Amino acid sequence: MADTNIPYSLNSKKVAEATWRLLEERGVHTEEIAELVMVLQKKYYPDLSMEECIENVEAVLSKREVQNAVLTGIQLDILAEQGKLLSPLQELLANDESLYGVDEILAFSIVNVYGSIGFTNYGYIDKLKPGVLERLNDKSEGIVNTFLDDIVGAIAAAASSRIAHRKQEDHEIEEGEPTAPEQE
Amino acid sequence: MADTNIPYSLNSKKVAEATWRLLEERGVHTEEIAELVMVLQKKYYPDLSMEECIENVEAVLSKREVQNAVLTGIQLDILAEQGKLLSPLQELLANDESLYGVDEILAFSIVNVYGSIGFTNYGYIDKLKPGVLERLNDKSEGIVNTFLDDIVGAIAAAASSRIAHRKQEDHEIEEGEPTAPEQE
Amino acid sequence: MADTNIPYSLNSKKVAEATWRLLEERGVHTEEIAELVMVLQKKYYPDLSMEECIENVEAVLSKREVQNAVLTGIQLDILAEQGKLLSPLQELLANDESLYGVDEILAFSIVNVYGSIGFTNYGYIDKLKPGVLERLNDKSEGIVNTFLDDIVGAIAAAASSRIAHRKQEDHEIEEGEPTAPEQE
Amino acid sequence: MADTNIPYSLNSKKVAEATWRLLEERGVHTEEIAELVMVLQKKYYPDLSMEECIENVEAVLSKREVQNAVLTGIQLDILAEQGKLLSPLQELLANDESLYGVDEILAFSIVNVYGSIGFTNYGYIDKLKPGVLERLNDKSEGIVNTFLDDIVGAIAAAASSRIAHRKQEDHEIEEGEPTAPEQE
């Protein structure tokens, strides 16, 4: 009740925490997303460690644009699971209709956070569905992950793009070359 | 009950009809979107008629990609109005938070249907908010149109792009030039 | 010389013909793009014929948005091959620098022509590089195809999306269901 | 000659410097882009200083994705000016053909760097063409700025998005609220 007197003000910490919590509640652990990053990147960087993969996934998840997409997509999955969406959106989502592309659109807003070089990684992993993506794609359990599987693949693709940018910077510093770091 | 025995199959007519119905239920008439098209295009095509504007809006609304975005965006507006979203997504949508950009992302999937030339029309009309957009942007009535105002502007921008493509074709035919029509 | 007196007027037939000619001159035949479509779609539509694949590739190539991307991308490849670009753009393109993503951006404007459902097909085929894509990716011959390989993959992905849309329509007509065809 | 023995290696400093230099050579000063940012943002942040606007424009220009788009777009403008592109791309660019949308596509890859919230700012400023954009849009001098005007508007829109993100963070710190800074 008292809430009605408190004027709205964005609280970025709440948004960030809800993002992490919802992913966990839907059964996706940061480590599993990091494993997808490893699948995508190990052939380019044989020394890549899981710690680096996790660190890069966490950086992706710190972005407001990513948090907005995660919160919106998971919300729609949950509502579809509860049968609370209007028909025919309810059926489109509950059946992961292939002509429904809003899940890919949200995924793309995530991939884009580190630029267009992540587009192919996203498509590749979304088709192959290694690791956690295979589980998320299992439709037998009455669970709706129409948005979540694309979102998780997109986070892994964005983290891979971030690694590519960082490794270039590291390489230039190592070689003693002049470098021009990207600002946040 | 019997429904559980009917396997899912997309019914495109239901999806199309729900798109039209939801726009009407949220107070947006095709004629009003056509008026936005007129605002955007009359200086380029002084002879443009309202009938043409309406026809082009209807063509935009016939696209599956557009229907998916409309159904999803309006659904989120309705749920936010009913207070049924999880916090903090509920607050982000109910307050049309400026750092929440999923509404713009959905709008862009609509604009894109007739290519990138519609990007500037969308941004322009979304800032100026003429006609129906002013009403949709009125936050005093306890109504949430966080997605709808962007969606309506995007439909108008896409219809404007379609007109630009068609007028070029008409011009070539009139001039007796060889032409190369775009296929659907 | 006389040309300077002729006012500019877009000739869509010239733009369409140049698109086809440039693809041919760069060694890409429509049939080869159609083969990529077959790779992407045969598991979903076992009866899909090469004729249908070709027809859908041709429809994609009839789109102005696609023609603009093809002409621009191939032009940049040709200029890079001739060493006529300014440094460092010359080196970025000649070496298909992985942090240069404008090729992916152009590819995406092509994929988008039939909506977001083509995103994953594009990424998948771009990673696996079957058929003509393997040849285009061969860097040993002093030929620059930095844009072309992404463009060809994107045309195949867009044609696949078009097939998915059409097959749904065919299915509804066959079943005697009411349908709602998309307008061009 | 000796160059042929030096293996290619991206030098990010050269890419960054070429970006700044080309903008200057095409007559666009950072201050002028900062003035566009001021036009877009002063009504939201009355205390915004020119120093802040410049600082945000510089951050946008430090991004690799932005540099790639600037280098590519300006290169195409220069080649069109010199009449060195193949027909009909040459005519499309030299006449800033309205159905050619690759300039908008590149602009969008710039706007996107700080997320979708910049889309409307870009469209708005591109239509109104204040300040430097009016000069860039002057077609009477035989100069081709088909890409440059969109690029400059996009940089200003991206800088505006960055300011919106930063101001939120500043606000939370000022209010003593817990905050969750975005990582680079």
XYZ file of C-alpha atoms in Angstrom:
736
model
C 0.000 0.000 0.000
C 2.646 2.434 1.121
C 4.294 1.731 -2.237
C 1.786 3.914 -4.034
C 3.360 6.932 -2.364
C 6.894 6.112 -3.377
C 7.630 7.660 -6.748
C 9.154 5.275 -9.277
C 12.893 5.288 -9.597
C 14.934 2.709 -11.463
C 17.074 0.661 -9.103
C 19.770 -0.907 -11.215
C 20.851 -3.304 -8.483
C 17.367 -4.824 -8.295
C 17.294 -5.271 -12.052
C 20.716 -6.946 -12.045
C 19.855 -9.227 -9.131
C 16.529 -10.275 -10.659
C 18.386 -11.231 -13.852
C 20.718 -13.574 -11.985
C 17.950 -14.974 -9.815
C 15.599 -15.717 -12.701
C 18.296 -17.525 -14.655
C 19.047 -19.671 -11.587
C 15.359 -20.310 -10.937
C 14.944 -21.480 -14.529
C 17.823 -23.889 -13.964
C 20.632 -22.090 -15.781
C 23.894 -21.674 -13.916
C 26.585 -19.231 -14.971
C 29.036 -22.116 -15.254
C 26.853 -23.778 -17.877
C 26.801 -20.641 -20.007
C 30.566 -20.421 -19.541
C 30.869 -23.973 -20.846
C 29.127 -22.898 -24.056
C 31.652 -20.085 -24.377
C 34.421 -22.640 -24.010
C 32.869 -24.773 -26.790
C 32.808 -21.739 -29.076
C 36.240 -20.330 -28.276
C 38.668 -23.079 -27.289
C 39.828 -23.720 -30.836
C 40.820 -20.057 -31.218
C 42.360 -19.691 -27.740
C 43.682 -23.070 -26.505
C 44.762 -21.538 -23.181
C 41.331 -20.121 -22.397
C 40.339 -20.970 -18.822
C 36.892 -21.559 -17.343
C 37.554 -18.624 -15.016
C 37.912 -16.326 -18.009
C 34.727 -17.721 -19.562
C 32.797 -17.134 -16.336
C 34.215 -13.632 -15.987
C 33.096 -12.781 -19.514
C 29.598 -14.200 -19.007
C 29.312 -12.071 -15.869
C 30.335 -8.960 -17.803
C 27.639 -9.660 -20.402
C 25.055 -10.097 -17.648
C 26.026 -6.736 -16.124
C 24.717 -4.898 -19.198
C 21.326 -3.212 -18.854
C 20.350 -4.178 -22.438
C 20.995 -7.830 -21.648
C 19.129 -7.697 -18.346
C 16.057 -6.221 -20.055
C 16.002 -9.016 -22.609
C 16.516 -11.752 -19.992
C 13.769 -10.444 -17.703
C 11.301 -10.055 -20.574
C 12.009 -13.389 -22.207
C 11.888 -15.457 -19.034
C 8.705 -13.667 -17.967
C 7.037 -14.705 -21.214
C 8.227 -18.306 -20.785
C 6.809 -18.440 -17.247
C 3.452 -16.983 -18.294
C 3.218 -19.430 -21.211
C 3.971 -22.280 -18.805
C 1.142 -21.113 -16.556
C -1.197 -20.802 -19.548
C -1.778 -17.111 -18.760
C -1.192 -15.574 -22.183
C -3.948 -14.634 -24.587
C -4.647 -16.988 -27.480
C -3.019 -17.397 -30.003
C 0.190 -16.016 -28.408
C -0.221 -18.694 -25.730
C -0.115 -21.466 -28.357
C 2.721 -19.858 -30.336
C 4.948 -19.775 -27.258
C 3.865 -23.046 -25.667
C 4.681 -24.842 -28.921
C 7.822 -22.879 -29.795
C 6.247 -22.120 -33.188
C 8.971 -21.865 -35.807
C 7.383 -18.846 -37.524
C 7.411 -16.931 -34.229
C 10.700 -15.017 -34.186
C 10.452 -12.664 -31.197
C 12.717 -15.008 -29.228
C 15.415 -14.586 -31.906
C 14.874 -10.821 -31.872
C 15.485 -10.597 -28.121
C 18.482 -12.910 -28.487
C 19.886 -10.542 -31.057
C 19.692 -7.556 -28.788
C 21.913 -9.551 -26.434
C 24.429 -10.690 -29.063
C 24.697 -7.123 -30.342
C 26.063 -5.824 -27.061
C 29.583 -6.613 -28.261
C 28.885 -6.038 -31.918
C 28.053 -7.909 -35.061
C 30.960 -10.363 -34.863
C 28.871 -12.527 -32.521
C 26.068 -13.201 -35.023
C 27.502 -16.414 -36.409
C 28.440 -17.825 -33.003
C 24.860 -17.391 -31.896
C 23.382 -19.137 -34.912
C 25.875 -21.946 -34.728
C 25.332 -22.793 -31.084
C 21.585 -22.404 -31.390
C 21.528 -25.073 -34.095
C 23.941 -27.521 -32.465
C 22.522 -27.076 -28.953
C 25.448 -28.409 -26.929
C 25.401 -28.738 -23.121
C 22.726 -26.791 -21.285
C 21.007 -25.874 -24.574
C 20.103 -29.499 -25.193
C 18.392 -29.669 -21.821
C 16.573 -26.372 -22.352
C 15.328 -27.617 -25.693
C 13.768 -30.746 -24.165
C 10.058 -30.237 -24.751
C 8.851 -33.402 -22.997
C 8.510 -31.994 -19.498
C 5.719 -29.464 -19.908
C 8.222 -26.691 -19.395
C 8.371 -23.702 -21.766
C 11.851 -22.429 -22.617
C 10.983 -20.822 -25.930
C 12.857 -17.637 -25.045
C 15.372 -19.046 -22.569
C 17.269 -21.326 -24.940
C 17.846 -18.478 -27.387
C 18.776 -16.108 -24.572
C 21.360 -18.488 -23.123
C 22.931 -19.071 -26.541
C 23.021 -15.324 -27.117
C 24.760 -14.642 -23.793
C 27.406 -17.234 -24.705
C 27.861 -15.658 -28.147
C 28.183 -12.159 -26.666
C 30.731 -13.384 -24.131
C 32.697 -14.921 -27.014
C 32.733 -11.572 -28.810
C 33.957 -9.875 -25.649
C 36.795 -12.398 -25.397
C 37.806 -11.738 -29.011
C 37.996 -8.007 -28.316
C 39.985 -8.526 -25.099
C 42.434 -11.036 -26.535
C 43.326 -8.557 -29.279
C 44.053 -5.922 -26.677
C 46.144 -8.334 -24.604
C 48.061 -9.364 -27.707
C 48.943 -5.767 -28.577
C 50.085 -5.030 -25.026
C 52.218 -8.190 -24.983
C 53.839 -7.274 -28.297
C 54.620 -3.827 -26.912
C 52.533 -2.271 -29.654
C 50.704 0.998 -29.189
C 47.101 0.165 -28.425
C 43.810 2.033 -28.340
C 41.538 0.531 -25.704
C 37.809 0.703 -26.194
C 36.043 2.761 -23.545
C 32.970 1.391 -21.816
C -10.424 -30.748 -22.225
C -10.802 -32.168 -25.678
C -8.208 -29.617 -26.706
C -5.434 -31.708 -25.213
C -6.019 -34.260 -27.925
C -5.773 -31.810 -30.777
C -2.151 -31.512 -31.835
C -0.890 -27.962 -32.170
C -0.970 -26.482 -35.637
C -0.399 -22.821 -36.461
C -3.544 -21.185 -37.789
C -2.428 -18.074 -39.576
C -5.926 -16.638 -39.819
C -6.320 -16.686 -36.039
C -2.991 -14.941 -35.615
C -3.948 -12.269 -38.156
C -7.382 -11.707 -36.641
C -6.022 -11.469 -33.105
C -3.599 -8.781 -34.300
C -6.397 -6.624 -35.689
C -8.657 -7.250 -32.713
C -6.027 -6.404 -30.094
C -5.133 -3.142 -31.833
C -8.834 -2.180 -31.871
C -9.313 -3.226 -28.231
C -6.371 -1.047 -27.241
C -8.060 1.861 -29.038
C -5.973 2.028 -32.212
C -7.892 2.179 -35.507
C -6.275 1.473 -38.847
C -7.305 4.936 -40.016
C -5.270 6.526 -37.253
C -2.145 4.635 -38.262
C -2.864 5.647 -41.871
C -2.978 9.284 -40.738
C 0.564 8.923 -39.368
C 1.635 7.565 -42.747
C 0.087 10.634 -44.375
C 2.036 12.926 -41.994
C 5.265 11.148 -42.958
C 4.707 10.910 -46.720
C 2.539 13.797 -48.004
C 5.482 16.078 -48.644
C 7.077 13.468 -50.910
C 3.823 12.413 -52.659
C 1.342 15.313 -52.663
C -1.295 13.173 -54.410
C -1.166 10.400 -51.795
C -4.690 9.414 -50.739
C -5.939 8.113 -47.409
C -7.095 4.969 -49.229
C -3.520 4.270 -50.278
C -2.281 4.877 -46.744
C -4.857 2.474 -45.319
C -4.041 -0.148 -47.952
C -0.353 0.037 -47.069
C -0.994 -0.215 -43.331
C -3.100 -3.314 -44.015
C -0.276 -4.877 -46.034
C 2.143 -4.288 -43.144
C -0.324 -5.887 -40.722
C -0.590 -8.968 -42.952
C 3.040 -9.863 -42.265
C 3.665 -12.663 -39.765
C 6.729 -10.885 -38.334
C 4.603 -7.807 -37.607
C 1.785 -9.845 -36.088
C 4.199 -11.583 -33.714
C 5.559 -8.251 -32.495
C 2.086 -6.716 -32.074
C 0.714 -9.703 -30.133
C 3.742 -9.863 -27.853
C 3.984 -6.136 -27.181
C 0.296 -5.609 -26.449
C 0.281 -8.701 -24.221
C 3.070 -7.217 -22.119
C 1.239 -3.869 -21.904
C -1.946 -5.598 -20.719
C -0.115 -7.670 -18.099
C 1.716 -4.586 -16.826
C -1.619 -2.773 -16.562
C -2.999 -5.655 -14.503
C 0.087 -5.662 -12.292
C 0.783 -9.296 -13.187
C 4.453 -9.114 -14.130
C 7.287 -10.015 -11.812
C 9.179 -7.201 -10.147
C 11.202 -5.306 -11.383
C 9.919 -5.900 -14.940
C 6.503 -4.764 -13.683
C 7.909 -1.382 -12.619
C 10.057 -0.976 -15.745
C 7.021 -1.385 -17.989
C 4.446 0.404 -15.839
C 6.724 3.454 -15.768
C 7.945 3.265 -19.368
C 11.519 3.309 -18.038
C 13.750 5.057 -20.526
C 16.611 2.555 -20.095
C 14.269 -0.321 -20.991
C 14.618 -0.758 -24.744
C 12.722 -3.961 -25.563
C 9.835 -1.864 -26.885
C 12.198 -0.248 -29.395
C 13.595 -3.668 -30.305
C 10.140 -5.039 -31.143
C 9.340 -1.839 -33.043
C 12.449 -2.386 -35.096
C 11.446 -5.847 -36.152
C 8.330 -4.209 -37.581
C 10.103 -1.335 -39.352
C 12.568 -3.795 -40.866
C 9.868 -5.639 -42.794
C 10.331 -3.232 -45.683
C 14.002 -2.609 -45.066
C 16.310 -0.134 -43.449
C 14.951 2.946 -45.225
C 12.185 3.143 -42.622
C 14.518 3.626 -39.628
C 14.510 7.428 -39.692
C 10.749 7.706 -40.197
C 10.239 5.608 -37.102
C 12.548 7.679 -34.932
C 11.103 10.927 -36.193
C 7.466 10.076 -35.556
C 8.267 8.484 -32.211
C 9.814 11.754 -31.014
C 7.173 14.121 -32.417
C 4.225 11.901 -31.441
C 1.565 13.342 -33.758
C -2.075 12.175 -33.801
C -2.799 8.861 -32.122
C 0.740 8.683 -30.718
C 0.075 11.684 -28.493
C -2.962 9.938 -27.013
C -1.064 6.673 -26.533
C 1.683 8.528 -24.737
C -0.723 10.063 -22.211
C 0.352 8.500 -18.929
C -2.344 10.095 -16.743
C -5.006 7.456 -17.143
C -3.415 4.443 -15.483
C -3.108 2.762 -18.837
C 0.168 1.156 -19.959
C 1.076 1.661 -23.623
C 4.817 1.211 -23.257
C 4.980 -1.146 -26.239
C 1.936 0.056 -28.155
C 3.109 3.577 -28.937
C 6.363 2.267 -30.414
C 4.527 -0.460 -32.312
C 2.062 1.960 -33.895
C 4.846 4.322 -34.949
C 6.735 1.377 -36.406
C 3.739 0.182 -38.432
C 3.396 3.688 -39.878
C 7.099 3.811 -40.708
C 6.976 0.397 -42.402
C 3.919 1.423 -44.439
C 5.851 4.531 -45.531
C 8.726 2.364 -46.729
C 6.307 0.183 -48.654
C 4.866 3.278 -50.349
C 8.362 4.432 -51.344
C 9.061 1.050 -52.959
C 5.688 1.021 -54.779
C 5.879 4.596 -56.036
C 9.230 3.840 -57.647
C 7.702 0.876 -59.451
C 4.696 2.936 -60.576
C 7.034 5.660 -61.817
C 9.054 3.234 -63.919
C 5.923 1.717 -65.435
C 4.527 5.164 -66.240
C 7.768 6.198 -67.934
C 7.675 3.029 -70.002
C 10.992 1.975 -68.503
C 11.909 -1.655 -68.066
C 11.265 -2.549 -64.441
C 12.179 -5.401 -62.100
C 9.419 -5.933 -59.568
C 10.293 -7.253 -56.141
C 8.745 -10.642 -55.403
C 6.945 -11.250 -52.184
C 29.580 13.417 -71.602
C 25.957 13.590 -72.670
C 25.252 11.805 -69.454
C 25.687 14.969 -67.460
C 22.490 16.297 -68.984
C 20.401 13.270 -68.069
C 18.918 13.737 -64.621
C 19.400 10.800 -62.293
C 16.551 8.369 -62.047
C 16.728 4.962 -60.367
C 16.393 2.146 -62.868
C 15.424 -0.922 -60.909
C 16.121 -3.291 -63.786
C 19.731 -2.162 -63.994
C 20.160 -2.659 -60.256
C 18.658 -6.159 -60.423
C 20.747 -7.168 -63.434
C 23.970 -5.884 -61.892
C 23.262 -7.983 -58.801
C 22.968 -11.188 -60.821
C 25.934 -10.330 -63.023
C 28.267 -9.509 -60.130
C 27.444 -12.737 -58.332
C 28.206 -14.673 -61.531
C 31.420 -12.718 -62.142
C 32.550 -13.541 -58.617
C 31.930 -17.211 -59.370
C 28.682 -17.766 -57.509
C 25.870 -19.482 -59.411
C 22.269 -19.446 -58.273
C 22.305 -23.243 -58.205
C 25.086 -23.223 -55.639
C 23.130 -20.936 -53.339
C 20.113 -23.208 -53.864
C 22.251 -26.162 -52.756
C 22.933 -24.403 -49.461
C 19.186 -23.928 -49.039
C 18.748 -27.654 -49.592
C 21.379 -28.392 -46.902
C 19.475 -26.190 -44.457
C 15.942 -27.313 -45.249
C 15.879 -30.933 -46.437
C 15.476 -32.361 -42.945
C 12.369 -30.259 -42.391
C 10.853 -30.803 -45.873
C 12.035 -34.141 -47.303
C 10.166 -33.489 -50.565
C 11.834 -30.139 -51.207
C 13.049 -29.936 -54.800
C 16.021 -28.070 -56.255
C 13.543 -26.133 -58.430
C 11.841 -24.794 -55.315
C 15.191 -23.887 -53.779
C 16.214 -21.988 -56.927
C 12.856 -20.233 -57.111
C 13.216 -19.064 -53.525
C 16.784 -17.844 -54.042
C 15.550 -15.848 -57.033
C 12.786 -14.278 -54.973
C 15.336 -13.199 -52.354
C 17.533 -11.701 -55.084
C 14.573 -9.694 -56.426
C 14.433 -7.630 -53.228
C 15.897 -4.128 -53.422
C 17.337 -4.395 -49.879
C 19.221 -7.550 -50.878
C 20.492 -6.047 -54.130
C 21.888 -3.021 -52.277
C 23.795 -5.264 -49.881
C 25.134 -7.511 -52.660
C 26.328 -4.593 -54.816
C 27.996 -2.857 -51.887
C 29.660 -5.934 -50.449
C 31.049 -7.243 -53.724
C 32.272 -3.747 -54.627
C 34.273 -3.632 -51.411
C 35.711 -7.102 -52.057
C 36.799 -6.081 -55.575
C 38.420 -2.852 -54.385
C 40.251 -4.706 -51.597
C 41.492 -7.224 -54.157
C 42.814 -4.371 -56.283
C 44.447 -2.772 -53.243
C 42.484 0.429 -53.794
C 41.114 1.023 -50.319
C 42.640 3.398 -47.799
C 44.762 1.921 -45.045
C 43.828 0.407 -42.585
C 40.473 -0.538 -44.155
C 42.485 -2.167 -46.956
C 44.260 -4.478 -44.510
C 41.101 -5.212 -42.497
C 39.298 -6.429 -45.610
C 42.215 -8.117 -47.359
C 42.817 -10.191 -44.233
C 39.175 -10.804 -43.300
C 39.953 -9.388 -39.852
C 37.780 -11.133 -37.282
C 37.059 -7.917 -35.364
C 35.699 -6.288 -38.550
C 31.979 -7.000 -38.563
C 30.562 -4.878 -41.405
C 30.310 -8.014 -43.539
C 28.058 -9.610 -40.900
C 26.022 -6.395 -40.716
C 25.330 -6.433 -44.455
C 24.571 -10.141 -44.277
C 22.020 -9.427 -41.615
C 20.176 -6.898 -43.709
C 19.737 -9.727 -46.211
C 18.641 -12.376 -43.698
C 16.123 -9.919 -42.216
C 14.172 -9.646 -45.459
C 12.042 -12.612 -44.367
C 12.276 -11.922 -40.678
C 14.199 -12.960 -37.632
C 13.586 -16.696 -38.011
C 16.535 -16.847 -40.446
C 19.153 -15.669 -37.944
C 20.185 -19.117 -36.744
C 20.325 -20.620 -40.225
C 22.727 -17.888 -41.242
C 25.050 -18.403 -38.298
C 25.013 -22.144 -38.684
C 25.882 -22.217 -42.373
C 28.474 -19.495 -41.962
C 30.317 -21.622 -39.393
C 30.061 -24.958 -41.210
C 30.769 -23.519 -44.662
C 29.357 -26.305 -46.823
C 29.524 -26.316 -50.630
C 30.271 -23.005 -52.309
C 31.034 -21.377 -48.938
C 34.096 -23.571 -48.491
C 35.440 -22.396 -51.868
C 34.676 -18.747 -51.104
C 36.491 -19.066 -47.813
C 39.673 -20.329 -49.466
C 42.171 -17.559 -48.782
C 45.090 -19.055 -50.715
C 44.400 -17.571 -54.120
C 44.853 -13.863 -53.488
C 41.140 -13.353 -53.897
C 39.138 -11.331 -51.392
C 35.684 -12.683 -50.533
C 35.363 -11.088 -47.117
C 31.848 -9.857 -47.861
C 30.811 -12.430 -50.459
C 30.903 -15.522 -48.252
C 28.672 -13.874 -45.660
C 26.360 -12.537 -48.369
C 25.905 -15.934 -50.006
C 25.183 -17.596 -46.662
C 22.685 -14.858 -45.875
C 20.852 -15.291 -49.195
C 20.540 -19.013 -48.480
C 19.256 -18.314 -44.960
C 16.696 -15.789 -46.252
C 15.501 -18.238 -48.920
C 15.081 -20.845 -46.163
C 12.908 -18.441 -44.172
C 10.800 -17.767 -47.257
C 10.295 -21.527 -47.713
C 9.172 -21.885 -44.078
C 6.581 -19.140 -44.579
C 5.341 -20.651 -47.857
C 5.148 -24.215 -46.625
C 2.905 -23.097 -43.760
C 0.578 -21.406 -46.241
C 0.538 -24.495 -48.485
C -0.191 -26.689 -45.480
C -3.184 -24.590 -44.431
C -4.604 -24.572 -47.958
C -4.160 -28.354 -48.215
C -5.920 -28.894 -44.908
C -8.782 -26.735 -46.114
C -8.158 -24.345 -43.231
C -8.914 -20.667 -43.490
C -5.629 -18.890 -44.214
C -4.369 -15.326 -44.118
C -1.732 -14.838 -46.781
C 1.004 -12.309 -46.207
C 0.944 -9.468 -48.708
C 4.128 -8.439 -50.440
C 58.120 -4.109 -50.796
C 59.392 -5.263 -47.417
C 55.758 -5.155 -46.351
C 55.031 -8.402 -48.104
C 57.142 -10.165 -45.523
C 55.358 -8.666 -42.551
C 52.448 -10.880 -41.584
C 49.190 -9.074 -41.063
C 48.334 -8.122 -37.519
C 45.530 -5.782 -36.507
C 46.856 -2.568 -35.016
C 44.018 -1.050 -33.070
C 45.756 2.300 -32.673
C 46.009 2.743 -36.437
C 42.327 1.927 -36.835
C 41.362 4.416 -34.131
C 43.580 7.163 -35.536
C 42.303 6.666 -39.078
C 38.745 7.039 -37.786
C 39.491 10.420 -36.208
C 41.537 11.596 -39.176
C 38.948 10.667 -41.791
C 36.179 12.453 -39.897
C 38.355 15.577 -39.735
C 39.329 15.323 -43.408
C 35.649 15.109 -44.326
C 35.079 18.291 -42.343
C 33.467 16.888 -39.219
C 34.866 18.056 -35.887
C 34.176 16.272 -32.609
C 32.730 19.498 -31.232
C 30.099 19.534 -33.951
C 28.983 16.004 -33.105
C 28.945 17.042 -29.442
C 26.633 19.943 -30.364
C 24.166 17.439 -31.829
C 24.297 15.518 -28.550
C 23.514 18.754 -26.731
C 20.492 19.346 -29.020
C 19.206 15.848 -28.218
C 19.877 15.822 -24.473
C 19.676 19.324 -23.009
C 15.963 19.104 -22.285
C 16.496 15.976 -20.205
C 19.662 17.185 -18.449
C 19.664 20.999 -18.214
C 23.091 20.983 -16.560
C 24.756 18.960 -19.314
C 28.041 20.573 -20.338
C 29.779 20.603 -23.719
C 32.728 18.869 -22.038
C 30.503 15.947 -21.118
C 29.102 15.798 -24.639
C 32.600 15.741 -26.143
C 33.739 13.085 -23.666
C 30.792 10.871 -24.620
C 31.375 11.321 -28.352
C 35.007 10.299 -27.794
C 33.922 7.163 -25.936
C 31.644 6.198 -28.840
C 34.510 6.736 -31.276
C 36.775 4.451 -29.218
C 34.570 1.455 -30.022
C 35.874 -0.939 -32.691
C 32.373 -1.507 -34.094
C 31.962 2.237 -34.610
C 35.399 2.627 -36.178
C 34.652 -0.123 -38.703
C 31.426 1.584 -39.771
C 33.056 5.028 -40.027
C 36.001 3.782 -42.091
C 33.757 1.811 -44.446
C 31.141 4.500 -44.928
C 33.558 7.356 -45.538
C 35.543 5.154 -47.929
C 32.420 4.576 -50.011
C 31.612 8.318 -49.996
C 35.132 9.143 -51.207
C 35.048 6.541 -53.977
C 31.626 7.751 -55.132
C 32.966 11.308 -55.203
C 35.848 10.149 -57.395
C 33.442 8.240 -59.655
C 35.330 5.008 -58.989
C 32.448 2.698 -58.125
C 30.834 0.285 -60.539
C 27.527 1.288 -62.103
C 24.779 1.318 -60.790
C 26.214 1.491 -57.250
C 28.037 4.649 -58.370
C 24.751 6.369 -59.270
C 22.930 5.095 -56.176
C 25.546 6.630 -53.903
C 26.269 9.790 -55.872
C 22.552 10.625 -55.833
C 21.830 9.472 -52.278
C 19.064 7.255 -53.689
C 16.267 6.990 -51.141
C 15.732 3.250 -51.767
C 19.410 2.565 -50.967
C 19.516 1.793 -47.258
C 23.052 0.551 -46.590
C 23.912 3.945 -45.093
C 21.115 3.489 -42.539
C 22.305 -0.057 -41.858
C 25.827 1.104 -41.019
C 24.386 3.934 -38.941
C 22.428 1.386 -36.975
C 25.459 -0.646 -36.108
C 26.791 2.546 -34.517
C 23.612 3.468 -32.626
C 23.372 -0.093 -31.292
C 26.668 0.169 -29.438
C 24.798 1.529 -26.401
C 21.597 -0.348 -27.052
C 18.213 0.094 -28.592
C 17.261 3.203 -26.618
C 19.159 5.305 -29.165
C 17.016 4.320 -32.164
C 14.556 7.189 -31.888
C 17.226 9.818 -31.283
C 18.923 8.748 -34.472
C 15.777 8.929 -36.589
C 14.786 12.266 -35.123
C 18.092 14.017 -35.729
C 18.453 12.496 -39.167
C 15.113 14.006 -40.198
C 15.616 17.452 -38.623
C 19.266 17.747 -39.663
C 20.407 20.424 -37.193
C 23.898 21.927 -37.164
C 26.589 19.985 -38.989
C 23.989 17.614 -40.487
C 22.487 20.447 -42.518
C 25.904 21.204 -44.030
C 26.604 17.517 -44.723
C 23.270 17.222 -46.455
C 24.053 20.091 -48.861
C 24.157 18.387 -52.235
C 25.127 21.449 -54.312
C 28.895 21.195 -54.024
C 29.638 17.959 -55.859
C 30.541 16.328 -52.590
C 29.124 12.929 -51.631
C 28.189 12.496 -47.970
C 25.632 9.735 -48.437
C 27.118 7.690 -45.601
C 28.680 10.473 -43.549
C 25.501 12.326 -42.588
C 23.919 9.137 -41.261
C 27.130 8.168 -39.483
C 27.455 11.504 -37.723
C 23.816 11.411 -36.597
C 24.336 7.867 -35.344
C 27.427 8.810 -33.319
C 25.436 11.612 -31.681
C 22.555 9.226 -30.926
C 24.919 6.635 -29.426
C 26.607 9.282 -27.277
C 23.149 10.327 -26.047
C 22.392 6.734 -25.035
C 25.690 6.552 -23.182
C 24.799 9.735 -21.276
C 21.408 8.272 -20.301
C 23.121 5.180 -18.893
C 25.734 7.238 -17.008
C 23.294 9.753 -15.571
C 21.271 6.908 -14.057
C 24.398 5.557 -12.411
C 25.368 9.011 -11.099
C 21.852 9.479 -9.763
C 21.943 6.212 -7.835
C 25.345 7.023 -6.339
C 24.166 10.497 -5.316
C 21.071 9.078 -3.654
C 23.255 6.627 -1.745
C 21.405 3.738 -3.377
C 23.057 0.420 -4.045
C 24.064 0.387 -7.705
C 25.155 -2.241 -10.219
C 27.549 -0.686 -12.691
C 27.671 -2.079 -16.201
C 31.020 -3.590 -17.089
C 32.680 -2.710 -20.339
